[in-house]
CSV table of C-alpha atoms in Angstrom, one decimal:
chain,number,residue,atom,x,y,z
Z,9,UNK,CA,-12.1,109.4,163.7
Z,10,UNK,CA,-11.7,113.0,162.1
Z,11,UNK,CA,-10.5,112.9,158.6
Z,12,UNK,CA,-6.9,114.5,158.2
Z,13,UNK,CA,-7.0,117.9,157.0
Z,14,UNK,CA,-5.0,118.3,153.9
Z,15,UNK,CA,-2.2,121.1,153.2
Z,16,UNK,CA,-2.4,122.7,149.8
Z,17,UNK,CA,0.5,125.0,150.6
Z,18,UNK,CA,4.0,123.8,148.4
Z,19,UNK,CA,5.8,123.5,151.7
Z,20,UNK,CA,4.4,122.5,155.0
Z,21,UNK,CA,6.6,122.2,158.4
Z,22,UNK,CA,9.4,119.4,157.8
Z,23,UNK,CA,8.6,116.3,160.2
Z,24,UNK,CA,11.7,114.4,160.0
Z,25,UNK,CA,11.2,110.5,160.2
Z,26,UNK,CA,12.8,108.1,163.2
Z,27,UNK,CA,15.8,106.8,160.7
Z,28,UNK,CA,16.9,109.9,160.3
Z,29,UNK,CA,16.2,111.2,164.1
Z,30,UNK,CA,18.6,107.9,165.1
Z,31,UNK,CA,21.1,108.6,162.7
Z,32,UNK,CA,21.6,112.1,164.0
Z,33,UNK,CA,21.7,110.7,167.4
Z,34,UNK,CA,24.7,108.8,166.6
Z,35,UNK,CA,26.5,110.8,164.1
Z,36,UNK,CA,26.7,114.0,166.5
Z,37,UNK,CA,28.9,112.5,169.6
Z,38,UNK,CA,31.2,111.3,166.5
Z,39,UNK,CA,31.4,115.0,165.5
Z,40,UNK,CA,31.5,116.5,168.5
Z,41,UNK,CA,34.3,113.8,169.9
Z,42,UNK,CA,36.7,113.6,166.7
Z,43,UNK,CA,36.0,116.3,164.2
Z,44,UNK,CA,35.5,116.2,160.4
Z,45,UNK,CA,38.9,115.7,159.3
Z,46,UNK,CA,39.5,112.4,161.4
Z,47,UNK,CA,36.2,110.8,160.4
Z,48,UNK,CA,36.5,111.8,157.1
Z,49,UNK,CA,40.0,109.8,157.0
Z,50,UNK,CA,39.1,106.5,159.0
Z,51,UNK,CA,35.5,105.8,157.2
Z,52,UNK,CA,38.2,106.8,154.1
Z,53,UNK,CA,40.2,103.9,155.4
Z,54,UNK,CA,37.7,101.7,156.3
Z,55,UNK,CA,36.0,101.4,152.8
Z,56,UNK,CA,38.9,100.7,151.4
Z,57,UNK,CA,39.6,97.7,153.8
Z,58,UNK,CA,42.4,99.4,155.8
Z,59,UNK,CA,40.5,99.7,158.8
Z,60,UNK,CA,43.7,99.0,161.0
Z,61,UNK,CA,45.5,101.6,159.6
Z,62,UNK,CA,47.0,104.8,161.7
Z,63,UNK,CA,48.0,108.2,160.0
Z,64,UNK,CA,51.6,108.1,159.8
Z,65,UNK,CA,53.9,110.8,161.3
Z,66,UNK,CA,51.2,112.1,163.2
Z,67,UNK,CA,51.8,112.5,167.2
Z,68,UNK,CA,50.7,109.8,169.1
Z,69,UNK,CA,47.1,111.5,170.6
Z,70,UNK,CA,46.3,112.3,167.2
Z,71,UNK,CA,47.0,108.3,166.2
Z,72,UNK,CA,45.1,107.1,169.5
Z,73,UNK,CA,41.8,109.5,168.2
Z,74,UNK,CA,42.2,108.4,164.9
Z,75,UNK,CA,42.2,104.6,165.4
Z,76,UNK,CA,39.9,105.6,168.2
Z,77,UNK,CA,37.3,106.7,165.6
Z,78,UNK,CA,38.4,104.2,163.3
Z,79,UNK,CA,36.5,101.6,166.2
Z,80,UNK,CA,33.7,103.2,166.7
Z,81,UNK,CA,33.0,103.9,162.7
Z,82,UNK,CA,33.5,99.7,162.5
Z,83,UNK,CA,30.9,99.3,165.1
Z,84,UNK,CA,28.2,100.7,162.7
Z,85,UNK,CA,26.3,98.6,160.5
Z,86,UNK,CA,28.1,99.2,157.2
Z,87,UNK,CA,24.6,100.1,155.2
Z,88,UNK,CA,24.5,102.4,158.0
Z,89,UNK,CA,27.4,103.8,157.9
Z,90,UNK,CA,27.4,106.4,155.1
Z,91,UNK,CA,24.2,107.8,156.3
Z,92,UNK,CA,25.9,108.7,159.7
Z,93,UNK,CA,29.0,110.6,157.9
Z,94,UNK,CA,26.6,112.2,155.8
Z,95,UNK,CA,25.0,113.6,158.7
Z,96,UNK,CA,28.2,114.4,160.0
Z,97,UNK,CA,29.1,116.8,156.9
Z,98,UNK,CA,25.4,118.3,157.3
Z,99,UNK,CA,25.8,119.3,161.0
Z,100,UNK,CA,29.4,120.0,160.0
Z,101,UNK,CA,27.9,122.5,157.4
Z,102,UNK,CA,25.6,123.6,160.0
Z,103,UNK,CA,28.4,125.0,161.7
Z,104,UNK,CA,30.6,126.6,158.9
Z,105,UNK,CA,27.4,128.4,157.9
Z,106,UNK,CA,26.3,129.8,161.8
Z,107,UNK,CA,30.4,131.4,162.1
Z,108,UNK,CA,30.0,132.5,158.5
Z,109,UNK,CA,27.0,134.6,159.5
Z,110,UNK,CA,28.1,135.6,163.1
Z,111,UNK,CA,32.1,136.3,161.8
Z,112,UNK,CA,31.3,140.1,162.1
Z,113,UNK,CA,30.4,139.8,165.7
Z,114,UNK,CA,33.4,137.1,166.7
Z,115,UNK,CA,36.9,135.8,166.2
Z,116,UNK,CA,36.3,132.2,166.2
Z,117,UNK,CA,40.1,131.5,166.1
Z,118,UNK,CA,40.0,133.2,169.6
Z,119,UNK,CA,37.0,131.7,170.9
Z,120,UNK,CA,34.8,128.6,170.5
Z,121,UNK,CA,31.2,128.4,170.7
Z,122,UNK,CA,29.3,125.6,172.6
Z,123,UNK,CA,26.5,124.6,169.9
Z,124,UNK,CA,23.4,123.4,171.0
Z,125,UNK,CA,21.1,121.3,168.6
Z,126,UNK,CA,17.8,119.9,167.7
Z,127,UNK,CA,16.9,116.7,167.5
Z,128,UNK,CA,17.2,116.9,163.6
Z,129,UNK,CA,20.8,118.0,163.4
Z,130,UNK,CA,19.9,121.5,163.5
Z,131,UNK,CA,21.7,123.8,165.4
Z,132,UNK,CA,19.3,125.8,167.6
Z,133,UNK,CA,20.6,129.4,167.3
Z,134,UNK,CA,17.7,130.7,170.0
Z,135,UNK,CA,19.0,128.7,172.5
Z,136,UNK,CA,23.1,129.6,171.7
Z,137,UNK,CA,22.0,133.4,171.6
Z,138,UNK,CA,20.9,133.1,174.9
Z,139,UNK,CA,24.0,131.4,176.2
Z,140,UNK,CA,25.9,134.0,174.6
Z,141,UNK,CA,24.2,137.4,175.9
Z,142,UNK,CA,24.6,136.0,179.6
Z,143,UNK,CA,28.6,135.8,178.9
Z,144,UNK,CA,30.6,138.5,180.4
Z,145,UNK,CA,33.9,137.8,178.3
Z,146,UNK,CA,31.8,139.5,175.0
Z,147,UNK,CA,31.6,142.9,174.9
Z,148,UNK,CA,28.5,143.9,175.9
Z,149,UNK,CA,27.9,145.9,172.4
Z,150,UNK,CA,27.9,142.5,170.5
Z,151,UNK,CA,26.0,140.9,173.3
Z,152,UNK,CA,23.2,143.9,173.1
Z,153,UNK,CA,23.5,143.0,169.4
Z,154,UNK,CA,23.1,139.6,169.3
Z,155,UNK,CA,19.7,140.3,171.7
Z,156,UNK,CA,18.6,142.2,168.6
Z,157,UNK,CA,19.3,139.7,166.4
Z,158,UNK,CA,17.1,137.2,167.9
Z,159,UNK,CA,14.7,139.2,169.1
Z,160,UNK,CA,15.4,138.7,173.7
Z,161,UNK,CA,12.9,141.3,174.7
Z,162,UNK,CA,14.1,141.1,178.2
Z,163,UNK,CA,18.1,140.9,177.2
Z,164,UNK,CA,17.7,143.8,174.9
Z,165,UNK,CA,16.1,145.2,177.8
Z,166,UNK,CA,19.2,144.6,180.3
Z,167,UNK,CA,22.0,145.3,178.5
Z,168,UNK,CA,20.4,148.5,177.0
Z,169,UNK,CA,20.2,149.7,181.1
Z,170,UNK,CA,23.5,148.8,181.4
Z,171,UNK,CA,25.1,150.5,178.8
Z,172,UNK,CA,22.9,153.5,179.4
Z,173,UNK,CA,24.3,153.4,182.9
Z,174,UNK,CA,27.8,153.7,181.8
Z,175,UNK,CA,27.0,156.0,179.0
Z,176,UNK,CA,27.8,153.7,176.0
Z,177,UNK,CA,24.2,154.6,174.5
Z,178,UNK,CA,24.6,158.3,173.8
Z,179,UNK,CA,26.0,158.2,170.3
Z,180,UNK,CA,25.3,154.5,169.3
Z,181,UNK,CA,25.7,154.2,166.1
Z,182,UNK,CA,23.2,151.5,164.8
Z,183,UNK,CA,24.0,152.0,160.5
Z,184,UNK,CA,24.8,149.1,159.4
Z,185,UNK,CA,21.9,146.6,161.3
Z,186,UNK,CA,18.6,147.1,160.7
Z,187,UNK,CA,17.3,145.0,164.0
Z,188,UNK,CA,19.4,146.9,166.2
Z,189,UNK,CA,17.7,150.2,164.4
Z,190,UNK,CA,14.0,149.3,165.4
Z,191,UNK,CA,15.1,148.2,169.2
Z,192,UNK,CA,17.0,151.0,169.6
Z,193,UNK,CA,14.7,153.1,168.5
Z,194,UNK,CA,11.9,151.4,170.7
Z,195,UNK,CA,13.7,151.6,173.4
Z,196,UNK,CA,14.3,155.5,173.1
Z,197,UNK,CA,10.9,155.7,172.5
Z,198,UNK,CA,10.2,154.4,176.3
Z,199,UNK,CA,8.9,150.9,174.9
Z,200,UNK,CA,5.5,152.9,174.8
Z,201,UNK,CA,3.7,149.8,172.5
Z,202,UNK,CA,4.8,146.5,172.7
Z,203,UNK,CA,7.7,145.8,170.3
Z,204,UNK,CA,5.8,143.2,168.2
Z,205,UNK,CA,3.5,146.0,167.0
Z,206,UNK,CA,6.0,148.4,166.8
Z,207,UNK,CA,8.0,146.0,164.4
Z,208,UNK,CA,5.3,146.3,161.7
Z,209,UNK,CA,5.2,149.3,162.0
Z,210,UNK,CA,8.6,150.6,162.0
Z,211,UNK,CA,9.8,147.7,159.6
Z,212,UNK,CA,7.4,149.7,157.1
Z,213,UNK,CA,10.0,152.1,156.7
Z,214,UNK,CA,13.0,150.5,156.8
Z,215,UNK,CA,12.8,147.2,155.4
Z,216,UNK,CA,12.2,147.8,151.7
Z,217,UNK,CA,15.5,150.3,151.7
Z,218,UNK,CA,17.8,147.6,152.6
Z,219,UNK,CA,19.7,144.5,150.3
Z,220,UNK,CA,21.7,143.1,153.8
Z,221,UNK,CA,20.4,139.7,154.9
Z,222,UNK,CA,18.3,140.4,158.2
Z,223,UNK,CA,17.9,138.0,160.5
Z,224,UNK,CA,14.6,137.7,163.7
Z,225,UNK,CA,11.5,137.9,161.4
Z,226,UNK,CA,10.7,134.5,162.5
Z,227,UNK,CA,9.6,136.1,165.5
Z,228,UNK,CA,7.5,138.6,164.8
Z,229,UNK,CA,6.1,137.3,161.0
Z,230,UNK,CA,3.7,134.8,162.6
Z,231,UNK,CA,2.1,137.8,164.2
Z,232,UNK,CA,2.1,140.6,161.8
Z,233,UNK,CA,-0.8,141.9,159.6
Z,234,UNK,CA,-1.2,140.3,156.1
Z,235,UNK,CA,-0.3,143.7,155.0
Z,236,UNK,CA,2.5,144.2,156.7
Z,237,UNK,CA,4.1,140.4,155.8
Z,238,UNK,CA,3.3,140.9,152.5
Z,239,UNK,CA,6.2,144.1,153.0
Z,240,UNK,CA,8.9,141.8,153.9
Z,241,UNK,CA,8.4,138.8,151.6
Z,242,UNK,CA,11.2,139.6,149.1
Z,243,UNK,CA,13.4,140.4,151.8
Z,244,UNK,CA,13.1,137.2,153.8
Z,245,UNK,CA,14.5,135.8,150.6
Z,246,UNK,CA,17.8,137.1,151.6
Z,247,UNK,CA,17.5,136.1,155.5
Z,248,UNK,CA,19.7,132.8,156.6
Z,249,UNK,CA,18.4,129.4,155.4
Z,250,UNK,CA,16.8,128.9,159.3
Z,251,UNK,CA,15.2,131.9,159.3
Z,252,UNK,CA,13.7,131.3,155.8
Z,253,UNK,CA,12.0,127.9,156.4
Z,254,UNK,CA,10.4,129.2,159.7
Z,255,UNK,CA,8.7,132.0,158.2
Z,256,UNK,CA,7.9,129.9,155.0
Z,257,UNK,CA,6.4,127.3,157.6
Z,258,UNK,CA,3.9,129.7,158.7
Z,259,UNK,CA,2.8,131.9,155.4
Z,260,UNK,CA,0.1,131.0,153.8
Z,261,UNK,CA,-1.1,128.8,150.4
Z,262,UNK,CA,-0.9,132.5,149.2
Z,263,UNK,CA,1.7,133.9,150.4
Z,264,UNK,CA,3.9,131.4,149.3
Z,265,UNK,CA,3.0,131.5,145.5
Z,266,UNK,CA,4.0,134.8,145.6
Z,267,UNK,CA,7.7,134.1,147.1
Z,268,UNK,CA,7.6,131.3,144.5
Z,269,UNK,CA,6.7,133.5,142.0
Z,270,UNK,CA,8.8,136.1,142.6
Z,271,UNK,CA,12.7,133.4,143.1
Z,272,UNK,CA,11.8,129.8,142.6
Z,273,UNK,CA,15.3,129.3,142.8
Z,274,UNK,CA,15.0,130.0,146.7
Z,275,UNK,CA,13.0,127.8,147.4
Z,276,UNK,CA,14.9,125.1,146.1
Z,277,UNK,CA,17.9,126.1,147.4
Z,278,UNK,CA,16.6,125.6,150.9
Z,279,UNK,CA,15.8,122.2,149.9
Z,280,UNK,CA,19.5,121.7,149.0
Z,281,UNK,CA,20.6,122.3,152.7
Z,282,UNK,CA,20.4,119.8,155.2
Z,283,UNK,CA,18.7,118.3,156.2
Z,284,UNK,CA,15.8,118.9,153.6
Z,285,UNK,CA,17.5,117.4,150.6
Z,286,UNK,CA,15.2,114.5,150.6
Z,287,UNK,CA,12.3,116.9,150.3
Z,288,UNK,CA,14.0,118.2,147.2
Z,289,UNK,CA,12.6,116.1,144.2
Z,290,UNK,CA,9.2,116.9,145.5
Z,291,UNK,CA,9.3,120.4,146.2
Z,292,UNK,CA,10.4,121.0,142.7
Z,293,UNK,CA,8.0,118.9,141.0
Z,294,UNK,CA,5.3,121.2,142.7
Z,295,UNK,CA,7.0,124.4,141.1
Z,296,UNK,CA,8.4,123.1,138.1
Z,297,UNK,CA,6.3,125.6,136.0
Z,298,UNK,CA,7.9,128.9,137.6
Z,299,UNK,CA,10.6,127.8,136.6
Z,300,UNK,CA,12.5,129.3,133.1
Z,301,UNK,CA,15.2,128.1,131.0
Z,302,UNK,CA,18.0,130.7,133.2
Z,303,UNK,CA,17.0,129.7,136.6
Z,304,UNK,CA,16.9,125.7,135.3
Z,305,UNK,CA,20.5,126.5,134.7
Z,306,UNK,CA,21.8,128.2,137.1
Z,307,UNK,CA,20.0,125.3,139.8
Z,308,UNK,CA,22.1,123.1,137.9
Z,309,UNK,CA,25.1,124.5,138.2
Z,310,UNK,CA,24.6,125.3,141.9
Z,311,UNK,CA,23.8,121.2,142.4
Z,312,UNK,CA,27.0,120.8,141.0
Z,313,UNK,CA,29.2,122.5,142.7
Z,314,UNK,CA,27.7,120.9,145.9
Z,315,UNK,CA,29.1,117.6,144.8
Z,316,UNK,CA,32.1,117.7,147.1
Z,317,UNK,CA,30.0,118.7,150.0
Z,318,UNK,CA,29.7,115.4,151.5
Z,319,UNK,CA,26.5,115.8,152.6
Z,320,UNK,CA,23.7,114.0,150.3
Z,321,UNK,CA,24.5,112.2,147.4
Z,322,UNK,CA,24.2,115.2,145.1
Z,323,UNK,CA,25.1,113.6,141.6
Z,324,UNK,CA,22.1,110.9,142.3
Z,325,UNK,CA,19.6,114.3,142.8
Z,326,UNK,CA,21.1,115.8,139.3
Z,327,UNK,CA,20.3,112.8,137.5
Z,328,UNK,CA,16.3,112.0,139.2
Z,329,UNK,CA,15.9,116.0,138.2
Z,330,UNK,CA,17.1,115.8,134.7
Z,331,UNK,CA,14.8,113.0,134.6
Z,332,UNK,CA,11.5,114.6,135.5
Z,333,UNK,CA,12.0,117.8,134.2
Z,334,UNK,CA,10.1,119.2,130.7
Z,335,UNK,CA,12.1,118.9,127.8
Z,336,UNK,CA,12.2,122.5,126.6
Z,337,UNK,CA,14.1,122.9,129.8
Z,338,UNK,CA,16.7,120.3,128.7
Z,339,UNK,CA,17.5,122.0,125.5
Z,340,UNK,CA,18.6,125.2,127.4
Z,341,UNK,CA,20.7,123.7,129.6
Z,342,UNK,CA,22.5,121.9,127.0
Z,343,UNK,CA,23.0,124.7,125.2
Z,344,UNK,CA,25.5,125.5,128.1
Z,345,UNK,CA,28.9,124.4,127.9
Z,346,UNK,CA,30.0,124.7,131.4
Z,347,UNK,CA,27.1,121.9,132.0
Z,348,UNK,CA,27.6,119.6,128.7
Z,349,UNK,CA,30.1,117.2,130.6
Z,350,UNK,CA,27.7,116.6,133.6
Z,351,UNK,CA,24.8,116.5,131.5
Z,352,UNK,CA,26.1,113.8,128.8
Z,353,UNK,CA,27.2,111.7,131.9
Z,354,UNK,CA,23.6,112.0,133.6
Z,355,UNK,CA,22.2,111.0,130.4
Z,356,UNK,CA,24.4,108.2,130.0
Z,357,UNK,CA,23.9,106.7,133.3
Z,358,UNK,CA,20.1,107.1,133.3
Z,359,UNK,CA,19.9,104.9,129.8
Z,360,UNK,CA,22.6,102.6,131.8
Z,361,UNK,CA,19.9,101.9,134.6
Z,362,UNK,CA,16.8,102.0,131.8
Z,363,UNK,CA,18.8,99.3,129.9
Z,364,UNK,CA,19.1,97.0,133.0
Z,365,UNK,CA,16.2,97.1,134.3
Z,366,UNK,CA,14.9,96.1,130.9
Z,367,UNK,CA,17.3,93.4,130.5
Z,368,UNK,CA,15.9,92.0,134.1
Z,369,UNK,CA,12.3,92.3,133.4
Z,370,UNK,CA,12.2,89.3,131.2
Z,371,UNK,CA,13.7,87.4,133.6
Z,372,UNK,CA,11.2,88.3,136.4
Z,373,UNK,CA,8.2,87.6,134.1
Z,374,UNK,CA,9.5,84.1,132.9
Z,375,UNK,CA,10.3,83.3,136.9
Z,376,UNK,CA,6.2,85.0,138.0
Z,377,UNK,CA,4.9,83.0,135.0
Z,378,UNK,CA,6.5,80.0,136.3
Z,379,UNK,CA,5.4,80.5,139.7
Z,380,UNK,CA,2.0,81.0,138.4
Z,381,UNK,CA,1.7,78.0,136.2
Z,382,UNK,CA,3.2,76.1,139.1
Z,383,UNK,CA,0.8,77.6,141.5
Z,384,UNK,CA,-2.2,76.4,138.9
Z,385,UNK,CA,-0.8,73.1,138.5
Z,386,UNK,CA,-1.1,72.5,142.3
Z,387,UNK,CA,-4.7,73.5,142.3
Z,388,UNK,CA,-5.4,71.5,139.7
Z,389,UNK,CA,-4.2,68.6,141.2
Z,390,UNK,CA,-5.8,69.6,144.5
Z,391,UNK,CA,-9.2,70.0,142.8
Z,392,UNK,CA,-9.2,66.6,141.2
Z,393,UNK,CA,-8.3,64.6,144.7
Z,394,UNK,CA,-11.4,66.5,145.8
């Protein structure tokens, strides 16, 4: 059997395992059927042994759901069932962060939006991008500029035509979006060159000049020159968490040093999000070095406001950083008063966990040395009837 090749790039494509595939599976029909707020309140209830409780003054469909999701919280094994509401407040996340970024194209208090998702509780936006430029009920200017967004050759294509038809196309005013820029301009152009080479080459222009968060490269990055992603490096910095960990997935040992070396801090800040906080302690170990004394701080600070989030147990994460990181590092941050509280607690309870596990290790050895002597005893005795 071939040898398995090893990686030497700091991030490689995330491979999620089968716990946390199963615990999706179950903790997205809970979403999608009762919502945040309700499951939020009945595994509430539940851990604090008032599982038969119902929210009072609430109309009687809201108490049915409630007690309704109250039963199917009970039917999870209970070391289960904080990994499923986790995973409930990641996809919930998920979605907050999907209408923050699409809130200049819709109303979402006027209009839902079906999600579709991956298997790791990720929503896939390719797939909801197509679903929306097929919708009639959008204006076809936001459908024409989602098509941009994501990169739909052939829906860019369409809805280009049919505004064109209707004269919509004449005095387009493409300012403010860099992706709708290059396909309008390829299309103008008669789509002489196909529009993956005409990305690198246009992007050259454009894509240095801007500081708004662009989203698509992870469709044409895998394909451009060395020269040409080596252009748009800083700027995928900027580009939504999704788009970010594709193109990161497929840059090289190289090419990830130097985003490293340029914002460490972005990096790790993708590791915050689910569902990659598990990768988190790792990743930073790996970088540790590129990062100073001001970024160190500021990553604190940003664990810390996550703590309400819901998502990961954030506090836990604090503490197994504080632990591995080099001292010089420490001394900064305490220096900041904002962080002194937190810190002092993290301290605290990592000498609170050294202590007892120091106060148990006696205890194991005198049980293994009894085990051992009784283990010797018996073959002593089994030796001498032989």
């Amino acid at each position: 059997m071939a040898a398995l090749i090893h990686d030497s790039r700091i991030v490689t494509p995330h491979l999620p395992p089968l716990s946390h595939l199963s615990v999706v599976s179950v903790a997205l029909p809970l979403l999608n059927e009762f919502g945040i707020g309700t499951l939020d309140r009945a595994f509430s209830e539940i851990q604090l042994g008032n599982s038969s409780a119902s929210i009072e003054g609430s109309e009687e469909d809201h108490e049915i759901n409630y007690n309704r999701a109250v039963e199917k919280l009970l039917l999870i094994p209970p070391l289960l069932r904080k990994s499923v509401l986790e995973a409930v407040h990641g996809m919930h996340w998920e979605i907050e962060a999907w209408r923050y970024r699409h809130s200049n194209i819709f109303k979402f208090k006027d209009r839902e939006c079906f999600f579709h998702w991956r298997s790791d509780g990720t929503i896939d936006t390719i797939k909801i991008a197509q679903q929306l430029v097929l919708d009639q009920r959008i204006n076809i200017r936001k459908r024409f500029e989602i098509a941009c967004k994501y990169y739909l050759e052939k829906s860019v294509k369409i809805l280009w035509a049919k505004m064109e038809a209707s004269g919509k196309t004449k005095c387009y005013n493409t300012a403010d979006n860099i992706m709708v820029r290059f396909w309008v301009r390829w299309l103008r152009e008669g789509c002489r060159v196909p529009w993956t080479q005409a990305a690198g080459q246009y992007l050259d222009i454009n894509v240095r000049h801007t500081r708004i968060p662009v989203t698509g490269f992870r469709a044409i990055f895998p394909s451009l020159r060395p020269e040409d992603r080596k252009k748009i490096l800083t700027l995928l910095q900027s580009s939504p968490s999704e788009e970010f960990r594709l193109c990161i997935y497929s840059m090289t040992k190289e090419e990830q040093e130097e985003v490293v070396r340029e914002s460490p801090l972005n990096l790790l800040y993708l590791h915050l999000d689910w569902p990659l906080q598990n990768l988190f302690l790792e990743t930073a170990e790996k970088i540790i070095n590129y990062i100073d004394a001001r970024s160190f701080c500021i990553l604190l600070h940003h664990i810390v406001d996550l703590y309400d989030r819901g998502d990961f147990a954030y506090r836990e994460l604090f503490r197994e950083l504080w632990d591995m990181v080099p001292d010089h590092l420490k001394e900064s941050a305490r220096k900041d008063r904002h962080l002194r509280m937190e810190i002092d607690s993290c301290v605290d309870e990592i000498r609170r966990k050294g202590n007892a596990a120091d106060n148990n290790e006696p205890i194991n050895s005198k049980r293994k040395s009894g085990s051992d002597l009784k283990r010797k005893n018996k073959s002593i005795i089994k030796n001498r009837r032989s």
